[in-house]
Each structure stands twice: as structure tokens, then as C-alpha cells.
Short mmCIF file of C-alpha atoms in Angstrom, two decimals:
data_model
loop_
_atom_site.label_atom_id
_atom_site.label_comp_id
_atom_site.label_asym_id
_atom_site.label_seq_id
_atom_site.Cartn_x
_atom_site.Cartn_y
_atom_site.Cartn_z
CA MET V 1 -1.96 5.88 44.49
CA ARG V 2 -2.95 2.33 43.34
CA GLU V 3 -2.54 -0.56 45.81
CA TYR V 4 -0.57 -2.77 43.26
CA LYS V 5 2.50 -2.28 41.21
CA THR V 6 1.69 -4.32 38.04
CA GLN V 7 -1.25 -5.87 36.27
CA MET V 8 0.14 -9.28 37.18
CA GLU V 9 0.42 -8.47 40.87
CA ALA V 10 -3.16 -7.13 40.85
CA ALA V 11 -4.41 -10.27 39.06
CA LYS V 12 -2.69 -12.57 41.59
CA ARG V 13 -4.39 -10.64 44.40
CA GLY V 14 -7.80 -10.91 42.69
CA ILE V 15 -8.00 -7.18 41.74
CA ILE V 16 -9.72 -6.34 38.51
CA THR V 17 -7.96 -3.24 37.29
CA PRO V 18 -9.36 -0.54 34.99
CA GLU V 19 -7.20 -1.86 32.17
CA MET V 20 -8.55 -5.39 32.63
CA LYS V 21 -12.04 -4.00 32.39
CA THR V 22 -11.22 -2.27 29.20
CA VAL V 23 -9.59 -5.34 27.69
CA ALA V 24 -12.47 -7.65 28.85
CA GLU V 25 -15.00 -5.33 27.12
CA LYS V 26 -12.95 -5.29 23.88
CA GLU V 27 -12.56 -9.07 23.94
CA CYS V 28 -16.21 -9.84 24.96
CA MET V 29 -14.75 -11.82 27.87
CA GLU V 30 -15.72 -11.92 31.53
CA PRO V 31 -13.28 -9.81 33.57
CA GLU V 32 -12.88 -12.70 36.03
CA LYS V 33 -11.71 -15.00 33.28
CA LEU V 34 -9.29 -12.39 32.06
CA LEU V 35 -7.98 -11.89 35.54
CA GLU V 36 -7.07 -15.62 35.74
CA LEU V 37 -5.19 -15.52 32.46
CA VAL V 38 -3.26 -12.43 33.55
CA ALA V 39 -2.35 -14.08 36.91
CA LYS V 40 -1.02 -17.16 35.08
CA GLY V 41 0.97 -15.04 32.64
CA GLN V 42 -0.92 -16.44 29.63
CA VAL V 43 -2.19 -12.90 28.87
CA ALA V 44 -0.18 -9.57 29.12
CA ILE V 45 -1.66 -6.15 29.30
CA PRO V 46 1.23 -3.78 28.61
CA ALA V 47 0.21 -0.58 30.36
CA ASN V 48 2.94 1.70 31.77
CA VAL V 49 1.60 3.87 34.66
CA ASN V 50 2.88 6.97 32.84
CA HIS V 51 1.09 6.21 29.50
CA THR V 52 -2.06 8.13 30.30
CA SER V 53 -3.42 8.21 26.75
CA LEU V 54 -3.34 4.41 26.42
CA SER V 55 -6.44 2.39 25.43
CA ALA V 56 -5.41 -0.94 26.96
CA GLU V 57 -5.10 -4.04 24.96
CA GLY V 58 -4.51 -7.73 25.94
CA ILE V 59 -2.13 -10.03 24.25
CA GLY V 60 -2.23 -13.81 24.71
CA SER V 61 -4.36 -16.99 25.08
CA GLY V 62 -8.01 -16.79 23.91
CA LEU V 63 -7.76 -13.14 22.77
CA LYS V 64 -7.75 -11.56 19.28
CA THR V 65 -4.40 -11.56 17.57
CA LYS V 66 -2.80 -8.15 17.78
CA ILE V 67 -0.35 -6.40 15.37
CA ASN V 68 2.57 -4.15 15.95
CA VAL V 69 3.92 -1.45 13.66
CA ASN V 70 7.59 -0.61 13.64
CA LEU V 71 8.68 2.94 12.87
CA GLY V 72 11.34 5.49 13.82
CA ILE V 73 14.16 7.59 12.32
CA SER V 74 17.57 6.48 11.18
CA GLY V 75 20.72 8.35 10.20
CA ASP V 76 19.65 8.46 6.61
CA CYS V 77 15.94 9.40 7.33
CA LYS V 78 15.49 11.90 10.09
CA ASN V 79 11.99 13.32 9.41
CA TYR V 80 9.93 13.00 12.68
CA ASP V 81 6.83 14.55 11.03
CA VAL V 82 6.75 11.71 8.50
CA GLU V 83 7.09 9.18 11.38
CA MET V 84 4.12 10.82 13.20
CA GLN V 85 2.09 10.48 10.04
CA LYS V 86 2.85 6.76 10.10
CA VAL V 87 1.71 6.63 13.69
CA ASN V 88 -1.61 8.21 12.74
CA MET V 89 -2.03 5.75 9.90
CA ALA V 90 -1.33 2.80 12.21
CA VAL V 91 -3.98 4.03 14.62
CA LYS V 92 -6.49 4.63 11.83
CA PHE V 93 -6.14 1.01 10.58
CA GLY V 94 -6.39 -0.50 13.96
CA ALA V 95 -2.79 -1.42 14.91
CA GLU V 96 -2.78 -2.18 18.64
CA ALA V 97 0.97 -1.40 19.19
CA ILE V 98 3.71 0.85 17.82
CA MET V 99 7.39 0.25 18.37
CA ASP V 100 9.71 3.29 18.16
CA LEU V 101 12.91 1.77 16.80
CA SER V 102 14.63 5.18 16.29
CA ASN V 103 18.41 4.70 16.27
CA TYR V 104 19.72 8.15 15.54
CA GLY V 105 20.41 11.13 17.82
CA LYS V 106 18.19 12.12 20.82
CA THR V 107 15.11 10.04 20.19
CA ASN V 108 13.23 10.87 23.41
CA THR V 109 11.55 14.06 22.09
CA PHE V 110 9.63 12.04 19.46
CA ARG V 111 8.98 9.23 21.96
CA ARG V 112 7.48 11.54 24.59
CA ALA V 113 5.13 13.08 21.98
CA LEU V 114 4.17 9.61 20.87
CA ILE V 115 3.37 8.45 24.42
CA LYS V 116 1.48 11.71 25.19
CA THR V 117 -0.97 11.39 22.37
CA CYS V 118 -1.10 7.78 21.10
CA PRO V 119 -3.72 5.37 22.38
CA ALA V 120 -1.82 2.33 21.04
CA MET V 121 0.70 0.39 23.18
CA ILE V 122 4.24 1.78 22.76
CA GLY V 123 7.28 -0.46 22.66
CA THR V 124 11.01 0.25 22.33
CA VAL V 125 14.35 -1.55 22.21
CA PRO V 126 16.62 0.31 24.74
CA MET V 127 19.65 -1.36 23.21
CA TYR V 128 19.05 0.57 19.94
CA ASP V 129 18.92 3.87 21.80
CA ALA V 130 21.84 3.37 24.06
CA ILE V 131 24.57 4.84 21.77
CA GLY V 132 22.58 7.92 20.89
CA TYR V 133 21.21 8.46 24.43
CA LEU V 134 24.54 8.00 26.16
CA GLU V 135 26.65 9.55 23.41
CA LYS V 136 29.22 6.82 23.85
CA ASP V 137 30.81 4.28 21.52
CA LEU V 138 29.73 0.69 22.05
CA LEU V 139 32.99 -0.39 23.74
CA GLU V 140 32.77 2.53 26.23
CA ILE V 141 29.24 1.59 27.41
CA THR V 142 29.05 -0.18 30.73
CA ALA V 143 26.48 -2.58 32.06
CA LYS V 144 25.14 0.09 34.31
CA ASP V 145 24.81 2.49 31.39
CA PHE V 146 22.45 -0.01 29.64
CA LEU V 147 20.25 -0.13 32.75
CA ARG V 148 20.18 3.78 32.75
CA VAL V 149 18.58 3.65 29.31
CA VAL V 150 16.00 1.05 30.45
CA ARG V 151 15.01 3.34 33.29
CA ALA V 152 14.78 6.37 31.01
CA HIS V 153 12.39 4.58 28.68
CA ALA V 154 10.31 3.28 31.57
CA GLU V 155 10.03 6.71 33.09
CA GLU V 156 8.88 8.18 29.78
CA GLY V 157 5.95 5.75 29.66
CA VAL V 158 6.95 2.92 27.36
CA ASP V 159 4.56 0.00 27.77
CA PHE V 160 6.78 -2.83 26.65
CA MET V 161 10.55 -3.19 26.03
CA THR V 162 12.43 -5.72 23.98
CA ILE V 163 15.23 -6.90 26.25
CA HIS V 164 17.66 -9.32 24.65
CA ALA V 165 18.53 -11.07 27.85
CA GLY V 166 18.62 -14.63 26.40
CA ILE V 167 21.79 -14.31 24.33
CA ASN V 168 24.20 -15.31 27.07
CA ARG V 169 27.56 -17.12 26.76
CA ARG V 170 25.87 -20.55 26.54
CA CYS V 171 23.82 -19.49 23.57
CA VAL V 172 26.71 -17.82 21.90
CA GLU V 173 28.65 -21.08 22.19
CA ALA V 174 25.86 -23.01 20.53
CA PHE V 175 25.61 -20.31 17.75
CA ARG V 176 29.36 -20.48 17.14
CA ARG V 177 29.57 -24.25 17.17
CA GLU V 178 26.85 -24.80 14.64
CA GLY V 179 27.46 -21.91 12.34
CA ARG V 180 24.93 -20.02 10.14
CA LYS V 181 24.44 -18.72 6.70
CA MET V 182 23.18 -15.34 8.02
CA ASN V 183 24.80 -15.27 11.45
CA ILE V 184 22.98 -12.75 13.68
CA VAL V 185 20.36 -10.55 12.01
CA SER V 186 18.81 -8.96 15.19
CA ARG V 187 20.15 -5.48 15.37
CA GLY V 188 20.02 -5.47 19.17
CA GLY V 189 21.36 -9.01 19.32
CA SER V 190 24.31 -8.13 17.04
CA LEU V 191 25.23 -5.12 19.17
CA LEU V 192 25.17 -7.16 22.35
CA PHE V 193 27.13 -9.94 20.75
CA ALA V 194 29.75 -7.33 19.65
CA TRP V 195 29.80 -5.81 23.11
CA MET V 196 30.26 -9.18 24.80
CA GLU V 197 33.02 -10.22 22.38
CA MET V 198 34.90 -6.94 22.68
CA THR V 199 34.69 -6.70 26.47
CA GLY V 200 34.79 -10.32 27.34
CA ASN V 201 31.80 -9.81 29.66
CA GLU V 202 28.54 -11.58 30.05
CA ASN V 203 25.43 -10.08 28.40
CA PRO V 204 24.56 -7.22 30.89
CA PHE V 205 20.79 -7.80 30.54
CA PHE V 206 21.30 -11.40 31.58
CA GLU V 207 23.78 -10.75 34.25
CA TYR V 208 21.73 -7.89 35.82
CA TYR V 209 18.37 -9.29 34.86
CA ASP V 210 16.92 -8.91 38.40
CA GLU V 211 17.83 -5.21 38.34
CA VAL V 212 16.13 -4.84 34.92
CA LEU V 213 13.00 -6.51 36.33
CA GLU V 214 12.95 -4.15 39.31
CA ILE V 215 12.90 -1.20 36.97
CA LEU V 216 10.11 -2.70 34.82
CA ARG V 217 8.07 -3.64 37.93
CA GLU V 218 8.29 -0.08 39.27
CA PHE V 219 6.53 1.36 36.06
CA ASP V 220 4.49 -1.77 35.09
CA VAL V 221 6.48 -2.27 31.88
CA THR V 222 6.03 -5.62 30.15
CA VAL V 223 9.23 -7.35 29.22
CA SER V 224 9.31 -8.56 25.64
CA LEU V 225 12.13 -11.14 25.68
CA GLY V 226 13.98 -10.48 22.43
CA ASP V 227 15.19 -13.33 20.17
CA ALA V 228 18.65 -12.15 19.38
CA LEU V 229 19.37 -15.43 17.61
CA ARG V 230 16.21 -15.47 15.48
CA PRO V 231 16.84 -16.99 12.01
CA GLY V 232 17.50 -14.54 9.20
CA CYS V 233 16.98 -16.95 6.41
CA ILE V 234 14.93 -20.08 6.16
CA ASP V 235 18.07 -22.31 6.27
CA ASP V 236 18.96 -21.01 9.76
CA ALA V 237 15.50 -21.76 11.23
CA THR V 238 15.07 -24.10 14.19
CA ASP V 239 18.88 -24.37 14.62
CA ALA V 240 20.83 -24.93 17.90
CA GLY V 241 21.33 -21.20 18.50
CA GLN V 242 17.62 -20.35 18.17
CA ILE V 243 16.51 -23.20 20.41
CA ALA V 244 19.30 -22.68 22.96
CA GLU V 245 18.12 -19.07 23.34
CA LEU V 246 14.52 -20.10 23.54
CA ILE V 247 15.35 -22.44 26.50
CA GLU V 248 16.95 -19.44 28.27
CA LEU V 249 13.90 -17.28 27.55
CA GLY V 250 11.70 -19.86 29.21
CA ASN V 251 13.71 -19.57 32.45
CA LEU V 252 13.76 -15.80 32.22
CA THR V 253 10.00 -15.86 31.85
CA LYS V 254 9.49 -17.57 35.13
CA ARG V 255 12.00 -15.25 36.87
CA ALA V 256 9.96 -12.27 35.61
CA TRP V 257 6.67 -13.71 36.77
CA ASP V 258 8.12 -14.31 40.18
CA LYS V 259 8.52 -10.53 40.40
CA ASP V 260 5.09 -9.86 38.98
CA VAL V 261 6.50 -8.52 35.71
CA GLN V 262 4.36 -9.39 32.64
CA VAL V 263 6.19 -11.22 29.79
CA MET V 264 6.00 -11.69 26.08
CA VAL V 265 8.44 -13.85 24.22
CA GLU V 266 9.62 -12.93 20.75
CA GLY V 267 9.96 -15.52 17.97
CA PRO V 268 11.49 -16.38 14.60
CA GLY V 269 11.83 -14.13 11.63
CA HIS V 270 12.39 -16.45 8.62
CA MET V 271 11.09 -20.00 8.51
CA ALA V 272 9.66 -22.51 6.00
CA MET V 273 5.92 -23.09 6.31
CA ASP V 274 6.19 -26.62 7.43
CA GLU V 275 8.24 -25.63 10.54
CA ILE V 276 6.01 -22.89 11.81
CA ALA V 277 3.34 -24.82 13.73
CA ALA V 278 5.89 -26.90 15.53
CA ASN V 279 7.88 -23.79 16.57
CA MET V 280 4.74 -22.21 17.97
CA LYS V 281 4.03 -25.33 20.14
CA LEU V 282 7.72 -25.51 21.20
CA GLN V 283 7.66 -21.88 22.31
CA LYS V 284 4.50 -22.32 24.35
CA ARG V 285 5.90 -25.45 25.99
CA LEU V 286 9.37 -24.01 26.82
CA CYS V 287 8.04 -20.62 27.85
CA HIS V 288 5.18 -21.89 29.93
CA GLY V 289 2.32 -20.47 27.87
CA ALA V 290 3.67 -16.84 27.79
CA PRO V 291 2.26 -14.73 24.93
CA PHE V 292 4.33 -15.20 21.71
CA TYR V 293 5.27 -12.22 19.48
CA VAL V 294 6.59 -13.12 16.02
CA LEU V 295 8.24 -11.11 13.24
CA GLY V 296 6.54 -12.76 10.23
CA PRO V 297 7.87 -15.44 9.93
CA LEU V 298 8.85 -14.87 6.36
CA VAL V 299 8.32 -18.12 4.50
CA THR V 300 10.76 -17.47 1.61
CA ASP V 301 13.87 -15.36 1.20
CA ILE V 302 13.50 -14.39 -2.52
CA ALA V 303 10.74 -11.78 -2.47
CA PRO V 304 12.36 -8.39 -1.63
CA GLY V 305 9.73 -5.76 -2.42
CA TYR V 306 6.89 -8.17 -1.51
CA ASP V 307 7.93 -9.28 1.92
CA HIS V 308 4.68 -7.99 3.42
CA ILE V 309 3.15 -10.92 1.57
CA THR V 310 5.75 -13.58 2.59
CA SER V 311 5.23 -12.27 6.22
CA ALA V 312 1.50 -12.39 6.09
CA ILE V 313 1.56 -16.06 4.90
CA GLY V 314 3.79 -17.01 7.80
CA GLY V 315 1.98 -14.74 10.27
CA ALA V 316 -1.36 -16.36 9.50
CA ILE V 317 0.00 -19.85 10.01
CA ALA V 318 1.91 -18.72 13.15
CA ALA V 319 -1.17 -17.10 14.68
CA ALA V 320 -3.49 -19.87 13.79
CA SER V 321 -0.97 -22.26 15.49
CA GLY V 322 -0.72 -20.29 18.73
CA ALA V 323 1.16 -16.96 18.19
CA ASP V 324 -0.56 -13.97 19.86
CA PHE V 325 1.11 -10.92 18.43
CA LEU V 326 2.30 -10.27 14.88
CA CYS V 327 4.94 -7.65 14.02
CA TYR V 328 4.09 -6.21 10.63
CA VAL V 329 6.56 -6.37 7.74
CA THR V 330 6.40 -3.85 4.88
CA PRO V 331 7.36 -4.20 1.17
CA ALA V 332 10.50 -2.23 2.03
CA GLU V 333 11.84 -4.92 4.42
CA HIS V 334 15.55 -5.61 3.66
CA LEU V 335 15.57 -2.58 1.26
CA ARG V 336 15.05 0.74 3.02
CA LEU V 337 13.11 2.64 5.71
CA PRO V 338 9.54 2.31 4.72
CA ASP V 339 7.58 5.27 3.46
CA LEU V 340 3.89 5.94 4.17
CA ALA V 341 2.70 3.73 1.34
CA ASP V 342 4.93 0.87 2.55
CA VAL V 343 3.53 1.24 6.04
CA LYS V 344 0.00 0.97 4.84
CA GLU V 345 0.68 -2.14 2.80
CA GLY V 346 2.43 -3.68 5.76
CA ILE V 347 -0.42 -2.89 8.27
CA ILE V 348 -3.13 -4.20 5.96
CA ALA V 349 -1.25 -7.46 5.18
CA SER V 350 -0.69 -8.03 8.90
CA LYS V 351 -4.29 -7.22 9.78
CA ILE V 352 -5.50 -9.81 7.19
CA ALA V 353 -3.18 -12.43 8.63
CA ALA V 354 -4.31 -11.71 12.21
CA HIS V 355 -7.99 -11.71 11.26
CA ALA V 356 -7.66 -14.97 9.30
CA ALA V 357 -5.93 -16.60 12.20
CA ASP V 358 -8.62 -15.47 14.65
CA ILE V 359 -11.25 -17.12 12.45
CA ALA V 360 -9.22 -20.40 12.49
CA LYS V 361 -8.75 -20.11 16.28
CA LYS V 362 -12.53 -19.57 16.75
CA ILE V 363 -12.05 -16.37 18.63
CA PRO V 364 -15.47 -15.17 19.76
CA HIS V 365 -17.14 -12.82 17.14
CA ALA V 366 -14.19 -13.20 14.76
CA ARG V 367 -16.57 -14.09 11.95
CA ASP V 368 -19.10 -11.34 12.59
CA LEU V 369 -17.79 -8.90 9.99
CA ASP V 370 -17.34 -11.65 7.40
CA LYS V 371 -20.96 -12.67 7.84
CA GLU V 372 -21.99 -9.04 7.38
CA MET V 373 -19.83 -8.87 4.25
CA ALA V 374 -21.42 -11.96 2.81
CA LYS V 375 -24.81 -10.38 3.37
CA ALA V 376 -23.78 -7.14 1.76
CA ARG V 377 -22.41 -9.07 -1.27
CA HIS V 378 -25.56 -11.15 -1.58
CA GLU V 379 -27.53 -7.82 -1.67
CA VAL V 380 -25.00 -6.23 -3.99
CA ASP V 381 -24.81 -3.38 -1.47
CA TRP V 382 -21.48 -1.78 -2.49
CA ASP V 383 -21.56 1.03 0.13
CA LYS V 384 -22.01 -1.51 2.90
CA MET V 385 -19.12 -3.56 1.46
CA PHE V 386 -16.84 -0.52 1.50
CA ASP V 387 -17.79 0.20 5.08
CA LEU V 388 -17.02 -3.33 6.17
CA ALA V 389 -13.67 -3.70 4.27
CA ILE V 390 -10.41 -3.42 6.15
CA ASP V 391 -9.42 -0.76 3.62
CA GLY V 392 -12.67 0.61 2.33
CA GLU V 393 -11.08 3.55 0.69
CA LYS V 394 -9.07 1.34 -1.68
CA ALA V 395 -12.03 -0.92 -2.33
CA ARG V 396 -14.17 1.97 -3.38
CA GLU V 397 -11.37 3.43 -5.52
CA TYR V 398 -11.03 0.15 -7.38
CA PHE V 399 -14.71 -0.20 -7.95
CA GLU V 400 -15.16 3.35 -9.16
CA SER V 401 -12.02 3.33 -11.41
CA THR V 402 -14.06 1.30 -13.96
CA PRO V 403 -17.71 1.94 -13.13
CA PRO V 404 -20.24 -0.62 -14.37
CA ALA V 405 -23.17 0.35 -16.50
CA ASP V 406 -25.41 -1.31 -13.86
CA ARG V 407 -24.38 -0.50 -10.25
CA HIS V 408 -25.83 -3.83 -9.12
CA THR V 409 -22.85 -5.47 -10.79
CA CYS V 410 -19.15 -4.77 -11.26
CA SER V 411 -17.11 -4.23 -14.44
CA MET V 412 -15.71 -7.74 -14.38
CA CYS V 413 -18.92 -9.77 -14.95
CA GLY V 414 -21.48 -7.06 -15.80
CA LYS V 415 -24.91 -8.53 -16.16
CA MET V 416 -23.49 -12.02 -16.10
CA CYS V 417 -22.72 -11.48 -12.37
CA ALA V 418 -23.40 -14.85 -10.65
CA VAL V 419 -24.87 -13.21 -7.59
CA ARG V 420 -27.25 -11.17 -9.76
CA THR V 421 -28.27 -14.17 -11.85
CA THR V 422 -29.00 -16.39 -8.84
CA ASN V 423 -30.86 -13.71 -6.96
CA MET V 424 -33.10 -13.14 -10.03
CA ILE V 425 -33.89 -16.85 -10.46
CA LEU V 426 -34.67 -17.20 -6.75
CA GLU V 427 -36.94 -14.20 -6.94
CA GLY V 428 -38.89 -15.83 -9.79
CA LYS V 429 -37.50 -13.50 -12.43
CA LYS V 430 -36.41 -14.42 -15.95
CA VAL V 431 -32.74 -13.89 -16.78
CA GLU V 432 -32.22 -12.45 -20.28
CA PHE V 433 -29.20 -10.80 -21.82
CA CYS V 434 -29.72 -10.21 -25.50
CA SER V 435 -33.16 -8.63 -25.12
CA GLU V 436 -32.28 -6.48 -22.10
CA LYS V 437 -31.75 -2.87 -22.85
#
């Protein structure tokens, strides 16, 4: 039995855990430096003691930007085999985290299989699962019932949980007073708001937050403080409700750290580009440097079917400005449960955003693959380019769909390829087109 309960407790006591060693190696960072960041709460290593298949990852200051893939069944789409295919795809393309957002029936069979085999961090939103798990209507669920679901997920091996503890009565008052175009778009936030309004009670996750933390500490689960009042359209961004909740999340962050529970803070969903950087700085200030996890942000509201692009634009800006963890968005966002093709598009778009941000943040070795790609392009080495590409299969498929007569070019430029022309001149060769056979 280990001598510490959580990664944060170990770090505060100067103990370098096996998970810290794994993360330090992945990040090319000295374990002692990583330990300091974990002790301060600036880095989280979500690692439930019961998730034995986990390959630990760090999220936070000075580390590579990580991405999360949402999946799970709904009442209209109940095929767990397809969801497991999405899991395998996410792992193949390097997603560091998977959130099971299943909201239909008994979801723990799938979740247990996921935790047993998946090396990625696993996250859940217990609020989503409460109705199916408890088999009760929302109005019949008690505060203690919600805590039962949190414990069940923790016992199963979930590494991080979204807990919407910040939407208390003070935040609801700010939300009601100001008004919004889209009101509440967080599924968990809307359910809690409805429960609070129907029962007249305080948010149970806020009222019993210390008990939630005790459960999370027991299994070393990282709390991901959910943004129930995140903006659902760009006109609602940075309003009183969002900021009021963010202030509450800052206080909840410190309370979690006091109990050695690791924290991530969740951030806005829709936001104009010129507001993103300021929001990242505000979150870091109000939440004391805790890792920031953002959904997007989506920088425009008029691109259904292409929201993986609107999200990648916002995600790149957010991560370059301080966000640490990007939740992917697929082309199916706002339209349907994503299929396998949608999931792939969402993962690739998010990976591009994260990598671009890491270059801007000067994360160690972030440019290494880009330098290798430049060398391969200079040498017109197509096989090497495909090996280096985020999605080499697609790159090869595109190239070979219209094969060039000369493999040292592509079908767009042919022998007028700028790289070929310059290489030939620098090698002392003559460039001719009409006389070449």
C-alpha cells in the first residue's frame, strides 16, 4: 500500500511517484521540477488508483497541451461497439484523455471495460449518469444520491470528474439578473439548475463539497470544476454569470488543494477571438494558476457541420494564451452524436490546435517534428513526410489519388515544383522544361 493518498499529497511531501516519473519522461522535464508544479497545483496528473492500465499524463503549466475526446451512448444511439471503436481511434491518434458522457441506461458496463483496457485518462460527469444509475426522476434524487454516483465512478477507476460545484445560488442570481440569449447550455449545469429550482435547495455539489472532496481524495480522482454557466453563443461570453461562477471556482480550487485533491478548471465554449486571451489570463488569476480545460472556444456560431474548425481556431488561441487542455469538437457538434468519421476529424483538428499552441508557447521539443518535416520536404522524401504527418494515411491517400509522372514532385506543380527547381540550381544543374523528356 502506498504511503500517500494523492499525487498532490506526495508532491507536497517531496515524494516522486511512478506517475510523476512517467510524465517527466514524456515531457523531457526533470522529475523534481514536475514535483514542484504538482505541489503548487499548477500541474495535475489525473491517475485513479484503480485505473491500472493508465499511461499517466500531466496537464498544466510548462507541459504539452493535451486533448480530450468525448464519447458515449445516448437514448437514440446505443451501440457500445461503435463507441469502443471511437476509443481505439482516439488512442491511435494520440488523444490523452477520453470522457465517457453516456447518458442512457446502465453505463457502468462500458465504463469498466474502458478503464480496464484504455491507457488514456478517463473522465466522466456523474451528474449525467445520475438518472440512469439511480433509476429516479430528477425531482426524486437527493443530495446524498448524487454523492453515491460520485463514489461509484471513483471506485470504478475514473481519473477525473466534472463536478458542477460552482453554480450556486449567488451565480444563479447573477445569471437571472443579466439574462442571456442562450441561457444555460451545459447539460450538467441545466440539470442542476432545474433540480435547484424545483427543490428550492442549494446545489448539492456546492453544499456538500467537502464530502465530494473526501471521496475524490480516497481514490486520487482529479476534480474538473465544471463551468455550468459557460457561454453557448458568442454574445453570452464574459458575462456576469460566467464570471460569477469563475470566482466561485477559484475558491473551490483552494478548498480542494487544502485536502490534497488535484484540480482542473473548465472554461468557455463560445467566444469571439478578441476575448479569448483575456479570459485565459482571468482564469489563471482567479483560479490561482490551476490547469485550464476549455471546450473550443468556438469563435463563431454560424458554422454547423464545420465546428471542428471554429473550435480549432479558438483552441489554438486559448492554448497559446495559457489554456492547458483542449476538449475536441467534431463536425457533428450541435447536430447529432458524432460517427467515426466525425470523431477522427475532431481529433485531428484538436491535435493541430494543441501542437500549434505548443510551438507558440515554446514547449521543449515542440518544433522537432516540424523541423524533420521541413527536411523531408526539402529532400522531396514523400514516405518520410507521410510518417511524420499527424494523419499520414490521409496524406498518402491524397498524394496517390493523382500520382505525378515524376515522384520527386506532386501533381499540382509537376516539374515546375519550387523545391525541385531550387534544389537543382543549388546543385549546379540546369533547369529545362521543354527539352526534358
